[in-house]
Coordinates of C-alpha atoms and ligand atoms in Angstrom, one line a residue:
X7 CA 152.7 69.6 90.2
X8 CA 154.5 71.6 87.5
X9 CA 154.9 75.3 87.1
X10 CA 154.4 76.4 83.5
X11 CA 154.9 79.8 82.0
X12 CA 152.8 80.2 78.8
X13 CA 153.3 83.1 76.4
X14 CA 150.6 84.0 73.9
X15 CA 151.6 86.3 71.0
X16 CA 149.5 89.0 69.4
X17 CA 148.1 86.7 66.6
X18 CA 146.9 84.3 69.3
X19 CA 144.8 86.9 71.0
X20 CA 143.7 89.0 68.0
X21 CA 140.0 89.3 68.9
X22 CA 137.5 88.4 71.6
X23 CA 137.0 84.9 70.2
X24 CA 140.7 84.2 70.2
X25 CA 141.0 85.5 73.8
X26 CA 138.2 83.0 74.9
X27 CA 140.0 80.2 73.0
X28 CA 143.3 81.0 74.7
X29 CA 141.6 81.3 78.1
X30 CA 140.2 77.8 77.7
X31 CA 143.6 76.4 76.9
X32 CA 145.1 78.1 80.0
X33 CA 142.2 76.8 82.2
X34 CA 142.9 73.2 80.9
X35 CA 146.5 73.5 81.9
X36 CA 145.5 74.7 85.3
X37 CA 142.9 72.0 85.7
X38 CA 145.5 69.4 84.8
X39 CA 147.1 70.3 88.2
X40 CA 149.7 72.8 87.1
X41 CA 150.5 76.2 88.4
X42 CA 150.3 78.7 85.5
X43 CA 151.8 82.1 84.8
X44 CA 150.9 83.7 81.5
X45 CA 152.7 86.4 79.6
X46 CA 150.5 88.0 76.9
X47 CA 151.2 90.3 74.0
X48 CA 149.0 93.1 72.7
X49 CA 146.0 92.0 70.5
X50 CA 146.8 91.6 66.8
X51 CA 148.3 94.7 65.3
X52 CA 147.7 97.0 68.3
X53 CA 151.3 97.9 68.9
X54 CA 151.8 98.8 65.2
X55 CA 148.6 100.9 65.3
X56 CA 149.8 102.7 68.5
X57 CA 153.2 103.5 66.9
X58 CA 151.4 104.9 63.8
X59 CA 149.1 106.9 66.0
X60 CA 152.0 108.4 67.9
X61 CA 153.7 109.4 64.5
X62 CA 150.5 111.0 63.4
X63 CA 150.7 113.3 66.5
X64 CA 154.5 114.0 66.1
X65 CA 157.2 112.7 63.8
X66 CA 159.5 112.3 66.8
X67 CA 157.5 110.9 69.8
X68 CA 159.1 111.4 73.2
X69 CA 160.6 108.0 74.1
X70 CA 159.1 108.0 77.7
X71 CA 155.7 108.8 76.4
X72 CA 155.9 106.3 73.5
X73 CA 156.6 103.6 76.1
X74 CA 153.7 104.7 78.2
X75 CA 151.5 104.5 75.1
X76 CA 152.8 101.1 73.8
X77 CA 152.4 99.4 77.2
X78 CA 148.7 100.0 77.1
X79 CA 148.4 97.4 74.3
X80 CA 149.4 94.5 76.6
X81 CA 147.3 96.0 79.4
X82 CA 144.2 95.5 77.3
X83 CA 144.9 91.9 76.5
X84 CA 145.9 90.9 80.1
X85 CA 142.7 92.3 81.5
X86 CA 140.5 90.7 78.9
X87 CA 142.3 87.3 79.3
X88 CA 141.9 87.4 83.1
X89 CA 138.2 88.3 82.7
X90 CA 137.7 85.4 80.3
X91 CA 139.4 82.9 82.6
X92 CA 137.4 84.1 85.7
X93 CA 134.1 83.7 83.7
X94 CA 135.1 80.0 83.4
X95 CA 135.2 79.7 87.2
X96 CA 138.9 79.8 87.6
X97 CA 140.7 82.5 89.6
X98 CA 143.0 84.7 87.5
X99 CA 144.7 88.1 88.2
X100 CA 146.4 90.4 85.7
X101 CA 149.5 92.4 86.5
X102 CA 151.4 95.1 84.6
X103 CA 155.1 94.4 84.1
X104 CA 155.8 96.8 87.0
X105 CA 153.4 95.0 89.3
X106 CA 155.0 91.7 88.3
X107 CA 158.4 93.0 89.4
X108 CA 160.0 93.2 85.9
X109 CA 162.8 95.6 86.7
X110 CA 164.8 97.0 83.7
X111 CA 167.4 99.5 82.9
X112 CA 166.3 103.0 81.8
X113 CA 166.6 102.6 78.0
X114 CA 163.2 103.4 76.6
X115 CA 162.2 101.2 73.6
X116 CA 165.0 98.7 74.2
X117 CA 165.2 98.2 78.0
X118 CA 167.0 95.2 79.4
X119 CA 165.7 93.2 82.3
X120 CA 168.1 93.6 85.3
X121 CA 166.0 91.9 88.0
X122 CA 162.7 90.1 88.5
X123 CA 160.9 90.3 91.8
X124 CA 157.7 88.4 91.3
X125 CA 156.3 88.7 94.8
X126 CA 152.7 89.3 93.7
X127 CA 152.9 86.4 91.2
X128 CA 154.0 84.0 93.9
X129 CA 151.2 85.2 96.2
X130 CA 148.7 84.6 93.4
X131 CA 150.1 81.1 92.7
X132 CA 150.1 80.2 96.4
X133 CA 146.4 81.1 96.4
X134 CA 145.8 78.8 93.4
X135 CA 145.2 81.7 91.0
X136 CA 146.5 82.0 87.5
X137 CA 148.8 85.1 87.1
X138 CA 148.5 86.9 83.8
X139 CA 151.4 89.3 83.1
X140 CA 151.6 92.1 80.5
X141 CA 154.5 91.2 78.2
X142 CA 157.1 93.6 76.7
X143 CA 157.3 96.0 79.6
X144 CA 159.1 96.8 82.8
X145 CA 159.9 99.5 85.3
X146 CA 163.1 101.4 86.0
X147 CA 163.9 102.0 89.7
X148 CA 166.0 105.1 89.2
X149 CA 163.7 107.0 86.9
X150 CA 160.6 105.3 88.3
X151 CA 159.4 105.1 84.7
X152 CA 157.7 102.4 82.6
X153 CA 159.9 100.9 79.9
X154 CA 159.5 98.5 76.9
X155 CA 161.8 95.7 76.0
X156 CA 161.8 96.2 72.2
X157 CA 159.5 94.8 69.5
X158 CA 158.8 91.2 70.1
X159 CA 159.8 91.5 73.7
X160 CA 157.0 89.5 75.3
X161 CA 159.0 86.4 74.6
X162 CA 161.7 87.8 76.9
X163 CA 159.1 88.6 79.6
X164 CA 158.0 85.0 79.5
X165 CA 161.6 83.6 79.8
X166 CA 162.5 86.0 82.6
X167 CA 159.4 85.0 84.5
X168 CA 160.2 81.3 84.0
X169 CA 163.8 81.8 85.2
X170 CA 162.7 83.9 88.3
X171 CA 160.0 81.4 89.3
X172 CA 162.0 78.3 88.5
X173 CA 159.3 77.1 86.0
X174 CA 159.6 73.6 84.5
X175 CA 159.0 74.9 81.0
X176 CA 158.4 78.2 79.2
X177 CA 155.8 77.6 76.4
X178 CA 155.8 80.1 73.6
X179 CA 152.4 79.9 71.8
X180 CA 152.4 81.4 68.3
X181 CA 150.7 81.2 64.9
X182 CA 153.0 78.5 63.4
X183 CA 153.7 75.0 64.6
X184 CA 157.2 75.7 65.9
X185 CA 160.6 76.8 64.7
X186 CA 161.2 76.0 61.0
X187 CA 164.4 75.8 59.0
X188 CA 163.2 79.1 57.4
X189 CA 160.1 81.2 57.6
X190 CA 157.3 78.8 56.6
X191 CA 155.2 81.6 55.2
X192 CA 158.0 82.5 52.8
X193 CA 159.7 79.2 52.1
X194 CA 157.0 76.5 51.7
X195 CA 159.6 73.7 51.7
X196 CA 160.8 74.7 55.2
X197 CA 160.3 72.0 57.8
X198 CA 159.7 72.1 61.5
X199 CA 162.5 71.3 63.8
X200 CA 161.7 69.0 66.8
X201 CA 164.5 70.3 69.0
X202 CA 167.2 72.9 68.6
X203 CA 169.9 74.0 71.1
X204 CA 169.7 77.6 72.3
X205 CA 173.0 78.2 70.4
X206 CA 171.4 77.0 67.1
X207 CA 168.3 79.1 67.9
X208 CA 170.5 82.2 68.4
X209 CA 172.0 81.6 64.9
X210 CA 168.5 81.2 63.4
X211 CA 167.3 84.4 65.2
X212 CA 170.3 86.3 64.1
X213 CA 169.6 85.3 60.5
X214 CA 166.1 86.8 60.7
X215 CA 163.8 84.1 62.2
X216 CA 161.7 86.5 64.2
X217 CA 159.7 83.6 65.7
X218 CA 161.6 84.2 68.9
X219 CA 163.0 87.5 70.3
X220 CA 166.8 87.1 70.3
X221 CA 167.1 88.5 73.8
X222 CA 164.7 85.8 75.0
X223 CA 167.0 83.1 73.6
X224 CA 170.0 84.7 75.2
X225 CA 168.2 85.0 78.5
X226 CA 167.0 81.4 78.4
X227 CA 170.6 80.3 77.6
X228 CA 172.0 82.2 80.5
X229 CA 169.5 81.0 83.0
X230 CA 169.0 77.5 81.8
X231 CA 165.3 77.9 80.8
X232 CA 163.8 75.3 78.5
X233 CA 161.4 76.7 75.9
X234 CA 158.7 74.9 73.9
X235 CA 157.6 76.9 70.8
X236 CA 154.2 75.7 69.6
X237 CA 151.0 76.7 67.9
X238 CA 148.1 78.1 69.9
X239 CA 145.8 76.8 67.2
X240 CA 146.4 73.0 67.7
X241 CA 147.9 70.6 70.3
X242 CA 150.8 69.4 68.2
X243 CA 154.2 69.2 69.8
X244 CA 156.2 72.1 68.7
X245 CA 160.0 72.8 68.8
X246 CA 161.9 72.4 72.0
X247 CA 164.7 74.9 72.5
X248 CA 167.1 73.3 75.0
X249 CA 170.5 74.1 76.4
X250 CA 171.9 70.7 75.5
X251 CA 170.5 67.9 73.5
X252 CA 171.1 65.6 76.4
X253 CA 168.0 67.0 78.1
X254 CA 165.7 64.2 77.0
X255 CA 162.9 63.4 76.8
X256 CA 161.1 66.6 75.8
X257 CA 157.5 66.4 76.6
X258 CA 155.3 69.3 77.7
X259 CA 153.6 68.9 81.0
X260 CA 150.6 70.7 79.5
X261 CA 150.3 68.4 76.4
X262 CA 147.3 66.1 76.6
X263 CA 148.1 62.3 76.4
X264 CA 147.2 62.2 72.7
X265 CA 148.6 65.4 71.3
X266 CA 147.5 65.0 67.6
X267 CA 144.2 66.9 67.5
Ligands
ADP303 P1 153.8 86.2 67.9 O1 152.8 87.3 67.6 O2 153.2 85.0 68.3 O3 154.9 86.7 68.8 P2 155.6 86.5 65.6 O4 154.9 87.2 64.4 O5 156.5 87.4 66.4 O6 154.5 85.8 66.5 O7 156.4 85.2 65.2 C1 155.8 84.2 64.5 C2 156.1 84.4 63.0 O8 157.5 84.2 62.8 C3 155.5 83.3 62.1 O9 154.2 83.6 61.7 C4 156.5 83.2 60.9 O10 156.0 83.8 59.8 C5 157.7 83.9 61.4 N1 158.9 83.2 61.2 C6 160.1 83.7 60.7 N2 161.0 82.8 60.7 C7 160.6 81.7 61.2 C8 161.1 80.4 61.5 N3 162.4 80.1 61.1 N4 160.3 79.4 62.0 C9 159.0 79.8 62.3 N5 158.4 81.0 62.1 C10 159.2 81.9 61.6
LIG304 N1 153.3 93.9 71.4 C1 154.8 94.0 71.3 C2 155.1 94.0 69.8 O1 154.3 94.0 69.0 C3 155.5 92.9 72.0 C4 155.3 91.5 71.5 O2 154.4 91.2 70.8 O3 156.1 90.6 71.9 O4 156.3 94.1 69.5
MG305 MG1 156.8 87.6 68.5

């Protein structure tokens, strides 16, 4: 039995229909006999809308309160996803970053993960439930305040959970088929890479490939987490982000036997 962490980005959970589609995919992974932990982003453009709203109230929102506001986005999607999964007859429980033991430093808006204590997630997994974690957020022990990890930070939540739980793979589900040589929406000739090392991925991220949060790649590299970046809209193999190309073969435990659908 494998332990799989699956992260779904905002475009994959943009509306109720998408949430049901993603829930089905998670349930399939669980029913294939895997333990599953999910990190989820806020729905669609929710985070942008919340930032705009804060700036309508004041040009300089207080950083603590801004984090309090922005973390509500992920709270909406985690609860809806857990509801959708439960309605399919499979046990699922949602957790905020703080409930999931995502401990950070105190830097609002760009907090770094300093520890992960996923006691409640382990309990849920031991009881056969799927644990759904709100991405992008944590908790600082000194200030006892809620923090956010910086825009795009749900990738880092997923990788940190995968490292702390010793997951077999961290799957990053997004709206493109994987990591491309350049942004496929801007450069139509760009082609998908089957496998990249974390070092190559760091260079891509540094040159603007926002498909992965740079801190997620750094974290994965430090903790030896293997990532699989793939589309939530099909079952194609995506891009494996590995620490060394010796790590073959790359095959997702959650991919069906015939992936081309
Ligand atoms: P999510 O909401 O799933 O986190 P993001 O919008 O953060 O998704 O990242 C996915 C987007 O990254 C794609 O839609 C694509 O336009 C963009 N992107 C930029 N550079 C690349 C690249 N080199 N390979 C793939 N996607 C890229
Ligand atoms: N919702 C947050 C953002 O839009 C985090 C994420 O999507 O990863 O930046
Ligand atoms: Mg992203």
